[in-house]
Tab-separated table of C-alpha atoms in Angstrom:
chain	number	residue	atom	x	y	z
T	143	PRO	CA	-50.247	-44.797	-122.756
T	144	SER	CA	-52.318	-42.430	-120.594
T	145	HIS	CA	-51.190	-38.790	-120.127
T	146	THR	CA	-51.596	-37.239	-116.623
T	147	ALA	CA	-51.855	-33.344	-116.559
T	148	PRO	CA	-50.843	-30.949	-115.138
T	149	GLY	CA	-47.505	-32.155	-113.997
T	150	PRO	CA	-44.068	-33.334	-115.247
T	151	THR	CA	-44.634	-37.107	-115.126
T	152	PHE	CA	-45.977	-39.411	-117.705
T	153	THR	CA	-46.667	-42.905	-116.564
T	154	HIS	CA	-48.066	-45.958	-118.267
T	155	VAL	CA	-49.183	-48.514	-115.586
T	156	ARG	CA	-50.202	-51.990	-116.365
T	157	PRO	CA	-50.300	-53.973	-113.090
T	158	ALA	CA	-48.999	-57.569	-113.251
T	159	LYS	CA	-48.608	-60.010	-110.487
T	160	ARG	CA	-45.033	-61.637	-110.655
T	161	GLY	CA	-43.125	-63.245	-107.756
T	162	GLY	CA	-45.595	-61.693	-105.356
T	163	ALA	CA	-44.937	-57.930	-106.257
T	164	GLU	CA	-46.776	-55.693	-108.359
T	165	GLN	CA	-44.931	-54.207	-111.408
T	166	SER	CA	-45.687	-51.223	-113.637
T	167	TRP	CA	-44.802	-49.978	-117.002
T	168	VAL	CA	-42.906	-46.645	-116.844
T	169	HIS	CA	-41.947	-44.036	-119.383
T	170	PRO	CA	-38.326	-42.895	-118.305
T	171	SER	CA	-38.155	-39.673	-120.206
T	172	LEU	CA	-40.276	-37.711	-117.826
T	173	LEU	CA	-39.815	-39.558	-114.534
T	174	PRO	CA	-40.015	-37.130	-111.351
T	175	ALA	CA	-36.571	-36.121	-109.839
T	176	ALA	CA	-35.458	-37.825	-106.604
T	177	ALA	CA	-35.799	-35.366	-103.753
T	178	PRO	CA	-32.696	-33.190	-103.188
T	179	GLY	CA	-30.772	-34.041	-100.106
T	180	SER	CA	-32.031	-37.624	-100.009
T	181	PRO	CA	-29.425	-40.370	-99.806
T	182	ALA	CA	-27.854	-40.924	-103.279
T	183	ALA	CA	-30.399	-38.552	-104.707
T	184	ARG	CA	-29.609	-37.009	-108.183
T	185	GLY	CA	-32.038	-35.486	-110.547
T	186	PRO	CA	-32.939	-32.453	-112.401
T	187	GLY	CA	-32.047	-29.390	-110.325
T	188	SER	CA	-30.064	-31.332	-107.659
T	189	TYR	CA	-26.773	-29.896	-108.766
T	190	THR	CA	-25.273	-27.243	-110.963
T	191	VAL	CA	-22.339	-27.499	-113.403
T	192	GLY	CA	-20.388	-24.398	-114.625
T	193	THR	CA	-17.108	-22.605	-115.041
T	194	MET	CA	-15.938	-20.879	-111.827
T	195	SER	CA	-15.234	-17.168	-112.251
T	196	GLU	CA	-14.584	-16.594	-108.671
T	197	ARG	CA	-11.908	-17.622	-106.122
T	198	PHE	CA	-13.284	-20.919	-104.721
T	199	ASP	CA	-11.404	-24.265	-103.610
T	200	CYS	CA	-12.795	-27.657	-104.058
T	201	HIS	CA	-14.628	-28.677	-101.016
T	202	TYR	CA	-13.019	-32.046	-100.937
T	203	CYS	CA	-9.280	-31.675	-102.475
T	204	ARG	CA	-8.914	-27.990	-101.869
T	205	ASP	CA	-7.690	-27.424	-105.345
T	206	PRO	CA	-8.516	-23.924	-106.756
T	207	LEU	CA	-11.607	-23.907	-109.146
T	208	GLN	CA	-11.261	-20.346	-110.534
T	209	GLY	CA	-11.346	-20.645	-114.416
T	210	LYS	CA	-12.133	-24.353	-114.124
T	211	LYS	CA	-15.259	-26.554	-114.599
T	212	TYR	CA	-16.955	-27.171	-111.211
T	213	VAL	CA	-20.082	-28.700	-109.734
T	214	GLN	CA	-22.151	-27.199	-106.954
T	215	LYS	CA	-24.339	-29.415	-105.035
T	216	GLU	CA	-26.093	-28.992	-101.748
T	217	GLY	CA	-24.224	-25.626	-101.421
T	218	ARG	CA	-20.772	-27.146	-101.839
T	219	HIS	CA	-18.432	-26.394	-104.734
T	220	CYS	CA	-16.202	-29.239	-106.051
T	221	CYS	CA	-14.263	-30.164	-109.121
T	222	VAL	CA	-15.538	-32.672	-111.656
T	223	LYS	CA	-13.009	-35.388	-110.346
T	224	CYS	CA	-14.301	-35.204	-106.636
T	225	PHE	CA	-17.743	-34.976	-107.666
T	226	GLU	CA	-17.414	-38.375	-109.438
T	227	LYS	CA	-15.580	-39.652	-106.633
T	228	PHE	CA	-17.744	-38.509	-103.725
T	229	CYS	CA	-21.104	-37.231	-105.085
T	230	ALA	CA	-21.903	-38.845	-108.371
T	231	ASN	CA	-24.655	-41.822	-108.458
T	232	THR	CA	-23.710	-45.243	-109.513
T	233	CYS	CA	-25.005	-46.651	-112.540
T	234	THR	CA	-27.359	-49.709	-111.775
T	235	GLU	CA	-26.190	-51.395	-114.914
T	236	CYS	CA	-22.446	-50.908	-115.309
T	237	LYS	CA	-21.643	-49.948	-111.609
T	238	LYS	CA	-19.596	-46.821	-112.695
T	239	PRO	CA	-20.197	-43.342	-111.477
T	240	ILE	CA	-22.418	-41.038	-113.574
T	241	GLY	CA	-20.289	-38.059	-114.117
T	242	ALA	CA	-21.331	-34.496	-114.397
T	243	ASP	CA	-21.163	-34.534	-118.080
T	244	SER	CA	-23.211	-37.697	-118.492
T	245	LYS	CA	-26.971	-37.981	-119.179
T	246	GLU	CA	-28.694	-39.790	-116.538
T	247	LEU	CA	-32.056	-41.690	-116.151
T	248	HIS	CA	-33.385	-42.476	-112.717
T	249	PHE	CA	-36.322	-44.395	-111.278
T	250	LYS	CA	-37.201	-45.326	-107.643
T	251	ASN	CA	-33.734	-44.322	-106.315
T	252	ARG	CA	-31.928	-46.160	-109.157
T	253	TYR	CA	-29.793	-44.657	-111.790
T	254	TRP	CA	-28.448	-45.316	-115.274
T	255	HIS	CA	-26.167	-43.721	-117.749
T	256	ASP	CA	-28.450	-43.009	-120.740
T	257	ASN	CA	-26.426	-45.432	-123.033
T	258	CYS	CA	-26.620	-48.241	-120.319
T	259	PHE	CA	-30.529	-48.026	-120.131
T	260	ARG	CA	-31.063	-50.818	-122.496
T	261	CYS	CA	-33.331	-53.945	-122.436
T	262	PHE	CA	-31.726	-56.686	-120.472
T	263	LYS	CA	-32.994	-59.331	-123.055
T	264	CYS	CA	-32.718	-57.614	-126.503
T	265	TYR	CA	-30.304	-54.699	-125.626
T	266	THR	CA	-32.573	-52.289	-127.450
T	267	SER	CA	-32.307	-48.561	-125.879
T	268	LEU	CA	-35.236	-47.890	-123.569
T	269	VAL	CA	-34.612	-43.979	-123.597
T	270	ASN	CA	-37.938	-42.511	-124.215
T	271	GLU	CA	-39.457	-46.030	-124.359
T	272	PRO	CA	-41.871	-47.841	-121.967
T	273	PHE	CA	-40.058	-50.546	-119.685
T	274	MET	CA	-40.516	-52.809	-116.702
T	275	LEU	CA	-38.077	-53.054	-113.945
T	276	ARG	CA	-37.805	-56.700	-113.043
T	277	GLU	CA	-35.678	-58.907	-110.939
T	278	ASN	CA	-32.142	-58.095	-110.070
T	279	ASN	CA	-32.921	-54.385	-111.192
T	280	LYS	CA	-32.980	-55.334	-114.992
T	281	VAL	CA	-35.053	-53.531	-117.099
T	282	TRP	CA	-36.883	-55.097	-119.830
T	283	CYS	CA	-38.694	-53.654	-123.017
T	284	SER	CA	-42.483	-54.460	-123.434
T	285	THR	CA	-42.000	-56.998	-126.266
T	286	CYS	CA	-39.301	-59.067	-124.297
T	287	THR	CA	-41.588	-58.886	-121.112
T	288	ALA	CA	-44.676	-60.151	-122.893
T	289	THR	CA	-42.516	-62.910	-124.446
T	290	ALA	CA	-41.001	-64.030	-121.139
T	291	ASP	CA	-44.270	-64.007	-119.271
T	292	ALA	CA	-46.205	-65.656	-122.003
T	293	PRO	CA	-47.319	-69.363	-121.699
T	294	ARG	CA	-45.068	-71.854	-123.495
T	295	CYS	CA	-46.679	-74.020	-126.269
T	296	LYS	CA	-46.891	-77.715	-125.488
T	297	GLY	CA	-45.938	-78.622	-129.079
T	298	CYS	CA	-42.925	-76.308	-129.945
T	299	PHE	CA	-42.141	-75.040	-126.343
T	300	LYS	CA	-42.108	-71.361	-127.708
T	301	PRO	CA	-43.905	-68.735	-126.060
T	302	ILE	CA	-47.688	-67.896	-127.187
T	303	ILE	CA	-47.843	-64.116	-127.405
T	304	ALA	CA	-50.846	-61.880	-127.687
T	305	GLY	CA	-52.496	-62.396	-130.985
T	306	ASP	CA	-51.424	-65.917	-131.602
T	307	GLN	CA	-54.161	-68.410	-132.250
T	308	ASN	CA	-54.123	-71.043	-129.754
T	309	VAL	CA	-55.747	-74.409	-128.291
T	310	GLU	CA	-56.183	-74.780	-124.625
T	311	TYR	CA	-57.101	-78.189	-123.137
T	312	LYS	CA	-56.754	-79.038	-119.374
T	313	LYS	CA	-54.503	-76.231	-118.499
T	314	MET	CA	-52.234	-77.007	-121.317
T	315	VAL	CA	-51.875	-74.713	-124.386
T	316	TRP	CA	-50.601	-75.084	-127.932
T	317	HIS	CA	-50.318	-72.802	-130.966
T	318	LYS	CA	-53.218	-73.742	-133.296
T	319	ASP	CA	-50.728	-75.256	-135.982
T	320	CYS	CA	-48.828	-77.156	-133.249
T	321	PHE	CA	-51.989	-79.148	-132.036
T	322	THR	CA	-51.704	-82.144	-134.225
T	323	CYS	CA	-53.043	-85.670	-134.433
T	324	SER	CA	-50.537	-88.152	-132.683
T	325	GLN	CA	-51.250	-90.551	-135.534
T	326	CYS	CA	-51.475	-88.803	-138.932
T	327	LYS	CA	-49.665	-85.609	-137.634
T	328	GLN	CA	-52.192	-83.446	-139.378
T	329	VAL	CA	-53.172	-80.270	-137.732
T	330	ILE	CA	-56.302	-80.599	-135.488
T	331	GLY	CA	-56.434	-76.885	-134.793
T	332	SER	CA	-59.746	-75.980	-133.411
T	333	GLY	CA	-61.450	-79.331	-134.790
T	334	SER	CA	-62.664	-82.100	-132.918
T	335	PHE	CA	-60.325	-84.532	-131.214
T	336	PHE	CA	-60.184	-87.542	-128.888
T	337	PRO	CA	-57.645	-87.503	-126.013
T	338	LYS	CA	-55.795	-90.807	-125.103
T	339	GLY	CA	-53.355	-90.534	-122.194
T	340	ASP	CA	-50.827	-87.843	-123.482
T	341	ASP	CA	-51.882	-88.347	-127.208
T	342	PHE	CA	-54.495	-86.636	-129.084
T	343	PHE	CA	-56.146	-88.044	-132.240
T	344	CYS	CA	-58.396	-86.525	-134.962
T	345	VAL	CA	-61.834	-88.091	-135.554
T	346	SER	CA	-60.627	-90.173	-138.517
T	347	CYS	CA	-57.648	-91.778	-136.809
T	348	HIS	CA	-59.675	-92.305	-133.588
T	349	GLU	CA	-62.309	-94.153	-135.533
T	350	HIS	CA	-59.852	-96.579	-137.230
T	351	LYS	CA	-57.494	-97.012	-134.245
T	352	PHE	CA	-60.024	-97.345	-131.193
T	353	ALA	CA	-63.673	-97.443	-132.425
T	354	LYS	CA	-65.638	-100.761	-132.499
T	355	THR	CA	-66.344	-102.085	-135.875
T	356	CYS	CA	-70.130	-102.801	-136.787
T	357	THR	CA	-70.797	-106.598	-137.176
T	358	LYS	CA	-72.790	-105.925	-140.306
T	359	CYS	CA	-71.111	-103.090	-142.368
T	360	LYS	CA	-67.638	-103.464	-140.828
T	361	ASN	CA	-67.317	-99.670	-140.447
T	362	PRO	CA	-66.312	-97.835	-137.159
T	363	ILE	CA	-68.966	-97.112	-134.558
T	364	THR	CA	-68.303	-93.492	-133.624
T	365	SER	CA	-71.351	-92.842	-131.597
T	366	GLY	CA	-74.525	-94.580	-130.371
T	367	GLY	CA	-74.744	-98.046	-131.484
T	368	LEU	CA	-75.977	-101.261	-129.798
T	369	THR	CA	-74.746	-104.773	-128.766
T	370	TYR	CA	-76.368	-108.157	-129.361
T	371	GLN	CA	-74.812	-111.233	-128.156
T	372	GLU	CA	-71.662	-109.332	-127.337
T	373	LYS	CA	-71.339	-108.041	-130.827
T	374	PRO	CA	-71.376	-104.325	-131.714
T	375	TRP	CA	-74.007	-102.951	-134.383
T	376	HIS	CA	-74.789	-99.511	-135.794
T	377	SER	CA	-78.344	-98.703	-134.769
T	378	GLU	CA	-79.014	-98.336	-138.490
T	379	CYS	CA	-77.507	-101.625	-139.296
T	380	PHE	CA	-79.637	-103.605	-136.765
T	381	ILE	CA	-82.929	-103.750	-138.717
T	382	CYS	CA	-85.626	-106.183	-139.682
T	383	SER	CA	-84.481	-108.387	-142.688
T	384	ASN	CA	-87.995	-108.067	-144.195
T	385	CYS	CA	-89.185	-104.493	-143.585
T	386	LYS	CA	-85.941	-102.874	-142.817
T	387	LYS	CA	-87.263	-100.922	-139.746
T	388	PRO	CA	-84.745	-100.447	-136.857
T	389	LEU	CA	-85.001	-103.069	-134.202
T	390	GLY	CA	-83.259	-101.127	-131.461
T	391	GLY	CA	-85.199	-101.198	-128.270
T	392	LYS	CA	-87.977	-103.337	-129.819
T	393	ARG	CA	-88.984	-106.993	-129.586
T	394	PHE	CA	-87.488	-109.207	-132.518
T	395	THR	CA	-86.778	-112.853	-133.299
T	396	ALA	CA	-83.343	-113.976	-134.583
T	397	VAL	CA	-83.538	-116.748	-137.347
T	398	GLU	CA	-80.033	-117.888	-138.081
T	399	ASP	CA	-78.279	-114.574	-139.296
T	400	ASP	CA	-81.483	-112.680	-139.901
T	401	PHE	CA	-83.532	-110.665	-137.454
T	402	TYR	CA	-87.312	-109.916	-137.826
T	403	CYS	CA	-89.752	-107.515	-136.021
T	404	VAL	CA	-92.933	-109.323	-134.523
T	405	GLU	CA	-95.040	-108.481	-137.286
T	406	CYS	CA	-92.784	-109.584	-140.099
T	407	TYR	CA	-91.860	-112.767	-138.279
T	408	LYS	CA	-95.454	-113.712	-137.935
T	409	GLU	CA	-96.122	-113.015	-141.608
T	410	CYS	CA	-93.084	-114.415	-143.228
T	411	VAL	CA	-91.350	-116.771	-140.928
T	412	ALA	CA	-93.528	-118.282	-138.162
T	413	LYS	CA	-95.198	-121.689	-138.693
T	414	LYS	CA	-98.977	-121.680	-138.603
T	415	CYS	CA	-100.836	-123.490	-135.752
T	416	ALA	CA	-102.503	-126.762	-137.076
T	417	GLY	CA	-105.168	-125.975	-134.564
T	418	CYS	CA	-106.231	-122.174	-134.733
T	419	LYS	CA	-104.295	-121.524	-138.036
T	420	ASN	CA	-102.466	-118.410	-136.520
T	421	PRO	CA	-98.805	-118.024	-136.616
T	422	ILE	CA	-96.893	-119.389	-133.578
T	423	THR	CA	-94.577	-116.546	-132.658
T	424	GLY	CA	-93.348	-117.534	-129.244
T	425	PHE	CA	-94.648	-114.174	-127.836
T	426	GLY	CA	-97.524	-113.707	-125.292
T	427	ARG	CA	-99.940	-116.554	-124.444
T	428	GLY	CA	-98.800	-120.128	-125.191
T	429	THR	CA	-94.975	-119.563	-125.642
T	430	SER	CA	-94.633	-123.444	-125.835
T	431	VAL	CA	-94.925	-125.175	-129.017
T	432	VAL	CA	-95.927	-128.745	-129.667
T	433	ASN	CA	-94.653	-130.409	-132.856
T	434	TYR	CA	-95.894	-133.587	-134.430
T	435	GLU	CA	-94.634	-134.994	-137.775
T	436	ASP	CA	-94.746	-132.065	-140.016
T	437	GLU	CA	-97.228	-129.953	-138.033
T	438	SER	CA	-97.004	-127.642	-135.185
T	439	TRP	CA	-99.524	-126.339	-132.458
T	440	HIS	CA	-99.651	-123.801	-129.829
T	441	ASP	CA	-99.491	-125.726	-126.539
T	442	TYR	CA	-102.985	-124.504	-125.710
T	443	CYS	CA	-104.310	-125.615	-129.069
T	444	PHE	CA	-102.974	-129.103	-128.788
T	445	LYS	CA	-106.029	-130.826	-127.406
T	446	CYS	CA	-108.212	-133.696	-128.042
T	447	THR	CA	-110.589	-133.619	-130.936
T	448	LYS	CA	-113.442	-135.201	-129.105
T	449	CYS	CA	-113.295	-134.062	-125.352
T	450	ALA	CA	-111.057	-130.897	-125.902
T	451	ARG	CA	-108.679	-131.997	-123.032
T	452	GLY	CA	-105.294	-130.368	-123.340
T	453	LEU	CA	-102.737	-132.850	-124.585
T	454	ALA	CA	-99.586	-130.902	-124.153
T	455	ASN	CA	-96.852	-133.109	-122.449
T	456	LYS	CA	-99.585	-136.045	-122.233
T	457	ARG	CA	-100.172	-139.262	-124.153
T	458	PHE	CA	-102.288	-138.906	-127.206
T	459	VAL	CA	-103.570	-140.948	-130.168
T	460	CYS	CA	-103.453	-139.808	-133.984
T	461	HIS	CA	-106.335	-141.304	-135.884
T	462	ASN	CA	-107.250	-140.276	-139.427
T	463	GLY	CA	-105.142	-136.958	-139.086
T	464	LYS	CA	-106.772	-136.030	-135.888
T	465	ILE	CA	-105.430	-135.842	-132.287
T	466	TYR	CA	-107.262	-137.592	-129.444
T	467	CYS	CA	-106.465	-138.478	-125.794
T	468	ALA	CA	-105.833	-141.820	-124.986
T	469	ASP	CA	-109.512	-142.647	-123.715
T	470	CYS	CA	-111.656	-141.165	-126.548
T	471	PRO	CA	-110.580	-143.358	-129.447
T	472	GLN	CA	-112.192	-146.318	-127.577
T	473	ARG	CA	-115.617	-144.310	-127.693
T	474	LEU	CA	-115.483	-143.479	-131.312
C-alpha cells in the first residue's frame, strides 16, 4: 500500500485489465465521501442524527419530532422511519436500506452495510481490507482475485498463483510437480523433455520408445549418428575394425561385416598386385582388378612381359608363370 498525504484518502492502486476496463485495489476505511446533494449521496457529514429538543414535525409524515430521534439531511428534519423510506441509501449487496443507525461503506456511488461488505468468493469481511470491485458490483478480496485471475495448470486444472513454481511450453502452463512424463509418470519439472503431439516424454522414455537403435551396440541413438545401407549407427560405433578410428565422413571399405579405413585396408586386407607388389585398394588410378588363378593385378599392371602391351580385357598367354600377349610367345 502507498500512502498519500495530506488528505483523508488512502488508496492502493494496482491496474489490471479485465473485460476491457481498468480496475484498482481500494482500501474502504478512508474512502472520500460522496458529494452532499448528489443523487443517492451518503457519506460522512451528509446528514445529522440526534434527539429533537424543539418543536419540529417530520418533513414527510408530519409526526412531531420533539423528544424523539430524528435525522437532518439537506436542511430537512425527518423521523428515522421516513429517513429509511425516502432518504437512506440502498445496500449494493442485500438491497435493503442502510438506516441511520447502521455503519455504511461507500465507493463510486455504491453503498454497503458494514456487515455486508464481504468477499463475494470467501465471505471474509473486507472492512479495513483492500478489495476489488468486479463484475455485477461484487467485491473480492485480494487473495480470491489473484486466484480467479491466475492461469490454470494443464495438469491439475487448479490455479497457478504467484510464488508457485511452474513450467511453460507453447502458451501452456503447469505446476512444476504436475509436469510429468506421459510414459513413466515421473516428474519432469524443469528437466529436458521431448514433445510428441499432446504427450511429453522424459529423455529415458523417449529413447526407449522413439529413438533409433544402433546396429552395433543396440542402444538408442539420442543425438548425431549416421546411416550406412539404411541402417543407423552411433558415430562412435562406426569405426575401423583394425585401428578403431571413427569412419564418419571418411573413405572406407566394407569387408563382409567389418569396415576398414583406407590405410588399414591396404595394410591388412587388400591383395598385393602380382605386377607392382603394391596393395590393390580400388581407390584412385586403376580401380579395375584383373584376377588370374590365385593372383591379382591392377588393370594397368596386367601387361605383356615382353612388349609391355596392356592386356586388361584382351587375350593373353601364360608361359612359365609370366604373362604375354598373343603374339609375343611366337617370338621367344
